Amino acid sequence: QQQVKQSPQSLIVQKGGISIINCAYENTAFDYFPWYQQFPGKGPALLIAIRPDVSEKKEGRFTISFNKSAKQFSLHIMDSQPGDSATYFCAASMGGGATNKLIFGTGTLLAVQP
Amino acid sequence: EPEVTQTPSHQVTQMGQEVILRCVPISNHLYFYWYRQILGQKVEFLVSFYNNEISEKSEIFDDQFSVERPDGSNFTLKIRSTKLEDSAMYFCASSVFQYSNQPQHFGDGTRLSIL
């Protein structure tokens, strides 16, 4: 129940294309869903995040779509660029407790070809 | 922009030895975390820390692990007797509050290699 399932494991997209990464969760107590971007040798960096009372959030070329009834959320990268090539992790956390530990998905390695 | 700083970037240690990983969280942050990432795998929560106490720990964080905030700026993770399976990237993170919508900011990690 604490798991976040992420797919695909890897993704190759042409420059200018749309990259789509999907995540699913079981625990309805999760109330915060961030996406992190990680470049080789670096720590995860927060990209964009959403709460379950919102169905979509857009920041520049990055959009999160959230389907509460299906317990799924996805990251869309519009006009993908070679500089977007990185590993992307979805995550989830729940409020109301002593901590907001992040439960991470397994990651998606994105390669954007020029 | 303020950032989380971790040292060393790479630590090589013999099995059975003690190792201390160090972190300097963002200065106005109150909540601190350690996560682990085994090569090629997902990032896993180890422990959270607030007000000089552990708030939560995972099953990975056994008696061999301890955390400490020895002064007003550093946050450390100690592994008392390292095992081969402790080889991983260890990330420190911090946030202003513990509420779930407060972003956690990560350092660039310490690569721990156990020989």
mmCIF file of C-alpha atoms in Angstrom:
data_model
loop_
_atom_site.group_PDB
_atom_site.id
_atom_site.type_symbol
_atom_site.label_atom_id
_atom_site.label_comp_id
_atom_site.label_asym_id
_atom_site.label_seq_id
_atom_site.Cartn_x
_atom_site.Cartn_y
_atom_site.Cartn_z
ATOM 1 C CA GLN A 1 0.000 0.000 0.000
ATOM 2 C CA GLN A 2 2.987 2.267 0.477
ATOM 3 C CA GLN A 3 4.240 1.668 -3.046
ATOM 4 C CA VAL A 4 4.193 4.018 -5.991
ATOM 5 C CA LYS A 5 4.405 2.233 -9.328
ATOM 6 C CA GLN A 6 6.073 4.052 -12.204
ATOM 7 C CA SER A 7 6.274 3.343 -15.924
ATOM 8 C CA PRO A 8 7.942 3.145 -18.328
ATOM 9 C CA GLN A 9 11.376 2.232 -16.993
ATOM 10 C CA SER A 10 12.999 4.049 -19.912
ATOM 11 C CA LEU A 11 11.798 6.334 -22.655
ATOM 12 C CA ILE A 12 13.306 7.649 -25.870
ATOM 13 C CA VAL A 13 11.718 10.733 -27.404
ATOM 14 C CA GLN A 14 12.674 12.870 -30.373
ATOM 15 C CA LYS A 15 13.455 16.516 -29.810
ATOM 16 C CA GLY A 16 10.223 18.501 -29.866
ATOM 17 C CA GLY A 17 8.102 15.506 -28.947
ATOM 18 C CA ILE A 18 5.994 14.864 -25.853
ATOM 19 C CA SER A 19 7.374 12.722 -23.045
ATOM 20 C CA ILE A 20 4.794 11.006 -20.847
ATOM 21 C CA ILE A 21 5.603 9.187 -17.609
ATOM 22 C CA ASN A 22 2.925 7.477 -15.550
ATOM 23 C CA CYS A 23 2.570 6.649 -11.881
ATOM 24 C CA ALA A 24 -0.040 4.833 -9.823
ATOM 25 C CA TYR A 25 -0.611 4.500 -6.092
ATOM 26 C CA GLU A 26 -2.858 2.551 -3.741
ATOM 27 C CA ASN A 27 -2.855 4.482 -0.503
ATOM 28 C CA THR A 28 -5.619 7.114 -0.585
ATOM 29 C CA ALA A 29 -3.993 8.856 2.390
ATOM 30 C CA PHE A 30 -1.324 10.251 0.070
ATOM 31 C CA ASP A 31 -2.013 13.935 -0.437
ATOM 32 C CA TYR A 32 1.056 15.337 -2.140
ATOM 33 C CA PHE A 33 2.569 14.112 -5.388
ATOM 34 C CA PRO A 34 5.873 15.663 -6.479
ATOM 35 C CA TRP A 35 8.010 14.853 -9.479
ATOM 36 C CA TYR A 36 11.782 14.952 -9.153
ATOM 37 C CA GLN A 37 14.386 15.231 -11.886
ATOM 38 C CA GLN A 38 17.796 13.702 -11.353
ATOM 39 C CA PHE A 39 20.888 14.191 -13.499
ATOM 40 C CA PRO A 40 23.850 11.799 -13.193
ATOM 41 C CA GLY A 41 25.914 12.534 -10.100
ATOM 42 C CA LYS A 42 23.318 14.910 -8.681
ATOM 43 C CA GLY A 43 20.567 14.676 -6.118
ATOM 44 C CA PRO A 44 16.870 14.666 -7.014
ATOM 45 C CA ALA A 45 15.597 18.166 -7.757
ATOM 46 C CA LEU A 46 11.937 19.075 -7.333
ATOM 47 C CA LEU A 47 10.362 19.723 -10.704
ATOM 48 C CA ILE A 48 6.648 20.156 -10.087
ATOM 49 C CA ALA A 49 4.097 18.917 -7.558
ATOM 50 C CA ILE A 50 0.340 18.542 -7.236
ATOM 51 C CA ARG A 51 -2.306 18.037 -4.550
ATOM 52 C CA PRO A 52 -5.219 15.634 -5.186
ATOM 53 C CA ASP A 53 -7.817 18.399 -5.183
ATOM 54 C CA VAL A 54 -6.441 19.599 -8.530
ATOM 55 C CA SER A 55 -6.691 17.622 -11.783
ATOM 56 C CA GLU A 56 -3.902 19.372 -13.640
ATOM 57 C CA LYS A 57 -0.968 21.649 -12.914
ATOM 58 C CA LYS A 58 1.235 23.264 -15.513
ATOM 59 C CA GLU A 59 4.601 24.949 -15.111
ATOM 60 C CA GLY A 60 6.222 25.919 -18.379
ATOM 61 C CA ARG A 61 6.696 22.806 -20.493
ATOM 62 C CA PHE A 62 5.905 20.472 -17.574
ATOM 63 C CA THR A 63 2.360 19.364 -16.749
ATOM 64 C CA ILE A 64 1.054 16.974 -14.120
ATOM 65 C CA SER A 65 -2.282 15.292 -14.835
ATOM 66 C CA PHE A 66 -3.977 13.780 -11.806
ATOM 67 C CA ASN A 67 -6.822 11.239 -11.808
ATOM 68 C CA LYS A 68 -7.963 10.793 -8.225
ATOM 69 C CA SER A 69 -10.566 8.100 -8.922
ATOM 70 C CA ALA A 70 -8.060 5.978 -10.833
ATOM 71 C CA LYS A 71 -5.277 6.780 -8.324
ATOM 72 C CA GLN A 72 -2.967 7.682 -11.177
ATOM 73 C CA PHE A 73 -0.902 10.707 -12.094
ATOM 74 C CA SER A 74 1.382 11.486 -14.962
ATOM 75 C CA LEU A 75 4.080 13.908 -16.041
ATOM 76 C CA HIS A 76 3.952 15.386 -19.511
ATOM 77 C CA ILE A 77 6.992 17.162 -20.923
ATOM 78 C CA MET A 78 6.004 19.208 -23.942
ATOM 79 C CA ASP A 79 8.520 20.142 -26.643
ATOM 80 C CA SER A 80 11.093 17.793 -25.095
ATOM 81 C CA GLN A 81 14.694 18.980 -25.357
ATOM 82 C CA PRO A 82 18.019 17.115 -25.144
ATOM 83 C CA GLY A 83 18.635 18.996 -21.870
ATOM 84 C CA ASP A 84 15.596 17.194 -20.415
ATOM 85 C CA SER A 85 17.474 13.893 -20.638
ATOM 86 C CA ALA A 86 17.561 12.693 -17.032
ATOM 87 C CA THR A 87 15.930 10.244 -14.658
ATOM 88 C CA TYR A 88 12.478 11.267 -13.459
ATOM 89 C CA PHE A 89 10.959 10.029 -10.225
ATOM 90 C CA CYS A 90 7.386 10.397 -9.121
ATOM 91 C CA ALA A 91 6.776 10.384 -5.393
ATOM 92 C CA ALA A 92 3.987 10.594 -2.859
ATOM 93 C CA SER A 93 3.675 11.624 0.749
ATOM 94 C CA MET A 94 0.918 12.013 3.290
ATOM 95 C CA GLY A 95 0.242 14.803 5.720
ATOM 96 C CA GLY A 96 -1.064 14.638 9.230
ATOM 97 C CA GLY A 97 1.752 12.569 10.611
ATOM 98 C CA ALA A 98 5.011 13.347 12.294
ATOM 99 C CA THR A 99 6.864 13.349 9.034
ATOM 100 C CA ASN A 100 6.277 13.740 5.340
ATOM 101 C CA LYS A 101 8.596 11.045 4.099
ATOM 102 C CA LEU A 102 8.586 10.661 0.365
ATOM 103 C CA ILE A 103 7.717 7.322 -1.213
ATOM 104 C CA PHE A 104 9.456 7.245 -4.575
ATOM 105 C CA GLY A 105 8.609 5.420 -7.767
ATOM 106 C CA THR A 106 11.244 3.310 -9.486
ATOM 107 C CA GLY A 107 12.292 6.057 -11.897
ATOM 108 C CA THR A 108 12.162 6.617 -15.654
ATOM 109 C CA LEU A 109 15.309 7.219 -17.664
ATOM 110 C CA LEU A 110 14.418 9.727 -20.364
ATOM 111 C CA ALA A 111 16.609 10.223 -23.410
ATOM 112 C CA VAL A 112 15.682 13.017 -25.790
ATOM 113 C CA GLN A 113 17.355 12.556 -29.154
ATOM 114 C CA PRO A 114 18.390 15.654 -31.126
ATOM 115 C CA GLU B 1 19.510 29.830 -4.138
ATOM 116 C CA PRO B 2 20.301 28.091 -0.837
ATOM 117 C CA GLU B 3 21.159 24.437 -1.130
ATOM 118 C CA VAL B 4 21.803 21.327 0.907
ATOM 119 C CA THR B 5 25.502 20.485 1.068
ATOM 120 C CA GLN B 6 26.859 16.969 1.625
ATOM 121 C CA THR B 7 30.383 15.792 2.360
ATOM 122 C CA PRO B 8 32.271 13.814 1.332
ATOM 123 C CA SER B 9 31.088 13.257 -2.220
ATOM 124 C CA HIS B 10 32.613 9.776 -2.204
ATOM 125 C CA GLN B 11 33.594 7.622 0.772
ATOM 126 C CA VAL B 12 35.374 4.287 0.480
ATOM 127 C CA THR B 13 35.411 2.191 3.652
ATOM 128 C CA GLN B 14 36.380 -1.319 4.669
ATOM 129 C CA MET B 15 33.549 -3.590 5.762
ATOM 130 C CA GLY B 16 33.037 -3.429 9.512
ATOM 131 C CA GLN B 17 34.344 0.105 9.819
ATOM 132 C CA GLU B 18 32.335 3.051 11.063
ATOM 133 C CA VAL B 19 31.449 5.826 8.656
ATOM 134 C CA ILE B 20 29.945 9.281 9.203
ATOM 135 C CA LEU B 21 28.214 11.117 6.401
ATOM 136 C CA ARG B 22 27.754 14.835 6.837
ATOM 137 C CA CYS B 23 25.109 17.266 5.668
ATOM 138 C CA VAL B 24 24.502 20.977 6.033
ATOM 139 C CA PRO B 25 20.758 21.573 5.508
ATOM 140 C CA ILE B 26 19.306 24.852 4.283
ATOM 141 C CA SER B 27 19.646 27.299 7.141
ATOM 142 C CA ASN B 28 15.989 28.071 7.948
ATOM 143 C CA HIS B 29 14.805 24.488 7.507
ATOM 144 C CA LEU B 30 13.654 22.552 10.540
ATOM 145 C CA TYR B 31 13.085 19.027 9.219
ATOM 146 C CA PHE B 32 15.858 16.791 8.041
ATOM 147 C CA TYR B 33 15.903 13.500 6.194
ATOM 148 C CA TRP B 34 18.234 10.801 4.984
ATOM 149 C CA TYR B 35 17.423 8.730 1.917
ATOM 150 C CA ARG B 36 19.366 5.962 0.216
ATOM 151 C CA GLN B 37 19.625 4.984 -3.435
ATOM 152 C CA ILE B 38 21.250 1.691 -4.322
ATOM 153 C CA LEU B 39 22.738 1.843 -7.803
ATOM 154 C CA GLY B 40 20.027 1.691 -10.439
ATOM 155 C CA GLN B 41 17.208 1.513 -7.914
ATOM 156 C CA LYS B 42 14.698 3.930 -6.472
ATOM 157 C CA VAL B 43 15.326 6.415 -3.706
ATOM 158 C CA GLU B 44 14.337 4.967 -0.310
ATOM 159 C CA PHE B 45 13.500 6.801 2.908
ATOM 160 C CA LEU B 46 15.742 6.068 5.876
ATOM 161 C CA VAL B 47 14.917 8.532 8.642
ATOM 162 C CA SER B 48 13.420 11.912 9.436
ATOM 163 C CA PHE B 49 14.588 14.185 12.242
ATOM 164 C CA TYR B 50 13.123 17.191 13.993
ATOM 165 C CA ASN B 51 13.892 19.035 17.202
ATOM 166 C CA ASN B 52 16.815 16.731 17.952
ATOM 167 C CA GLU B 53 14.680 13.631 17.769
ATOM 168 C CA ILE B 54 13.935 10.967 15.197
ATOM 169 C CA SER B 55 10.401 11.507 13.871
ATOM 170 C CA GLU B 56 10.198 8.361 11.801
ATOM 171 C CA LYS B 57 12.510 5.644 10.583
ATOM 172 C CA SER B 58 12.203 2.880 8.044
ATOM 173 C CA GLU B 59 12.960 -0.794 8.527
ATOM 174 C CA ILE B 60 16.289 -0.187 6.772
ATOM 175 C CA PHE B 61 17.352 2.114 9.625
ATOM 176 C CA ASP B 62 18.385 -0.561 12.100
ATOM 177 C CA ASP B 63 20.593 -0.363 15.197
ATOM 178 C CA GLN B 64 23.691 0.120 13.043
ATOM 179 C CA PHE B 65 22.426 3.534 11.957
ATOM 180 C CA SER B 66 22.209 6.711 13.979
ATOM 181 C CA VAL B 67 21.628 10.382 13.238
ATOM 182 C CA GLU B 68 22.719 13.461 15.078
ATOM 183 C CA ARG B 69 22.627 17.212 14.832
ATOM 184 C CA PRO B 70 25.858 17.972 16.685
ATOM 185 C CA ASP B 71 25.611 21.732 16.233
ATOM 186 C CA GLY B 72 23.348 24.354 14.705
ATOM 187 C CA SER B 73 24.276 23.582 11.122
ATOM 188 C CA ASN B 74 25.385 19.975 10.618
ATOM 189 C CA PHE B 75 23.259 16.846 10.368
ATOM 190 C CA THR B 76 25.075 13.516 10.331
ATOM 191 C CA LEU B 77 24.322 9.892 9.519
ATOM 192 C CA LYS B 78 26.546 7.305 11.194
ATOM 193 C CA ILE B 79 26.776 3.675 10.221
ATOM 194 C CA ARG B 80 28.452 1.847 13.075
ATOM 195 C CA SER B 81 29.696 -1.324 11.393
ATOM 196 C CA THR B 82 29.348 -1.152 7.651
ATOM 197 C CA LYS B 83 28.235 -4.073 5.509
ATOM 198 C CA LEU B 84 28.695 -4.658 1.805
ATOM 199 C CA GLU B 85 24.991 -4.001 1.248
ATOM 200 C CA ASP B 86 25.353 -0.501 2.686
ATOM 201 C CA SER B 87 27.040 0.523 -0.557
ATOM 202 C CA ALA B 88 24.744 3.166 -2.048
ATOM 203 C CA MET B 89 24.228 6.875 -2.628
ATOM 204 C CA TYR B 90 23.059 8.569 0.528
ATOM 205 C CA PHE B 91 21.049 11.753 0.140
ATOM 206 C CA CYS B 92 20.302 14.305 2.792
ATOM 207 C CA ALA B 93 17.183 16.469 2.424
ATOM 208 C CA SER B 94 15.571 19.250 4.380
ATOM 209 C CA SER B 95 12.266 21.087 4.474
ATOM 210 C CA VAL B 96 10.874 24.067 6.311
ATOM 211 C CA PHE B 97 7.951 22.207 7.857
ATOM 212 C CA GLN B 98 6.798 18.623 8.049
ATOM 213 C CA TYR B 99 3.536 19.212 6.197
ATOM 214 C CA SER B 100 3.232 17.084 3.115
ATOM 215 C CA ASN B 101 3.086 19.993 0.682
ATOM 216 C CA GLN B 102 6.381 21.408 1.855
ATOM 217 C CA PRO B 103 9.060 20.598 -0.721
ATOM 218 C CA GLN B 104 12.073 18.635 0.336
ATOM 219 C CA HIS B 105 15.368 19.881 -1.031
ATOM 220 C CA PHE B 106 18.044 17.287 -1.667
ATOM 221 C CA GLY B 107 21.815 17.463 -1.598
ATOM 222 C CA ASP B 108 23.957 15.879 -4.305
ATOM 223 C CA GLY B 109 24.638 12.858 -2.156
ATOM 224 C CA THR B 110 27.558 10.857 -0.804
ATOM 225 C CA ARG B 111 28.531 7.746 -2.699
ATOM 226 C CA LEU B 112 29.437 5.138 -0.092
ATOM 227 C CA SER B 113 31.497 2.200 -1.305
ATOM 228 C CA ILE B 114 32.090 -0.668 1.116
ATOM 229 C CA LEU B 115 34.990 -2.977 0.269
#
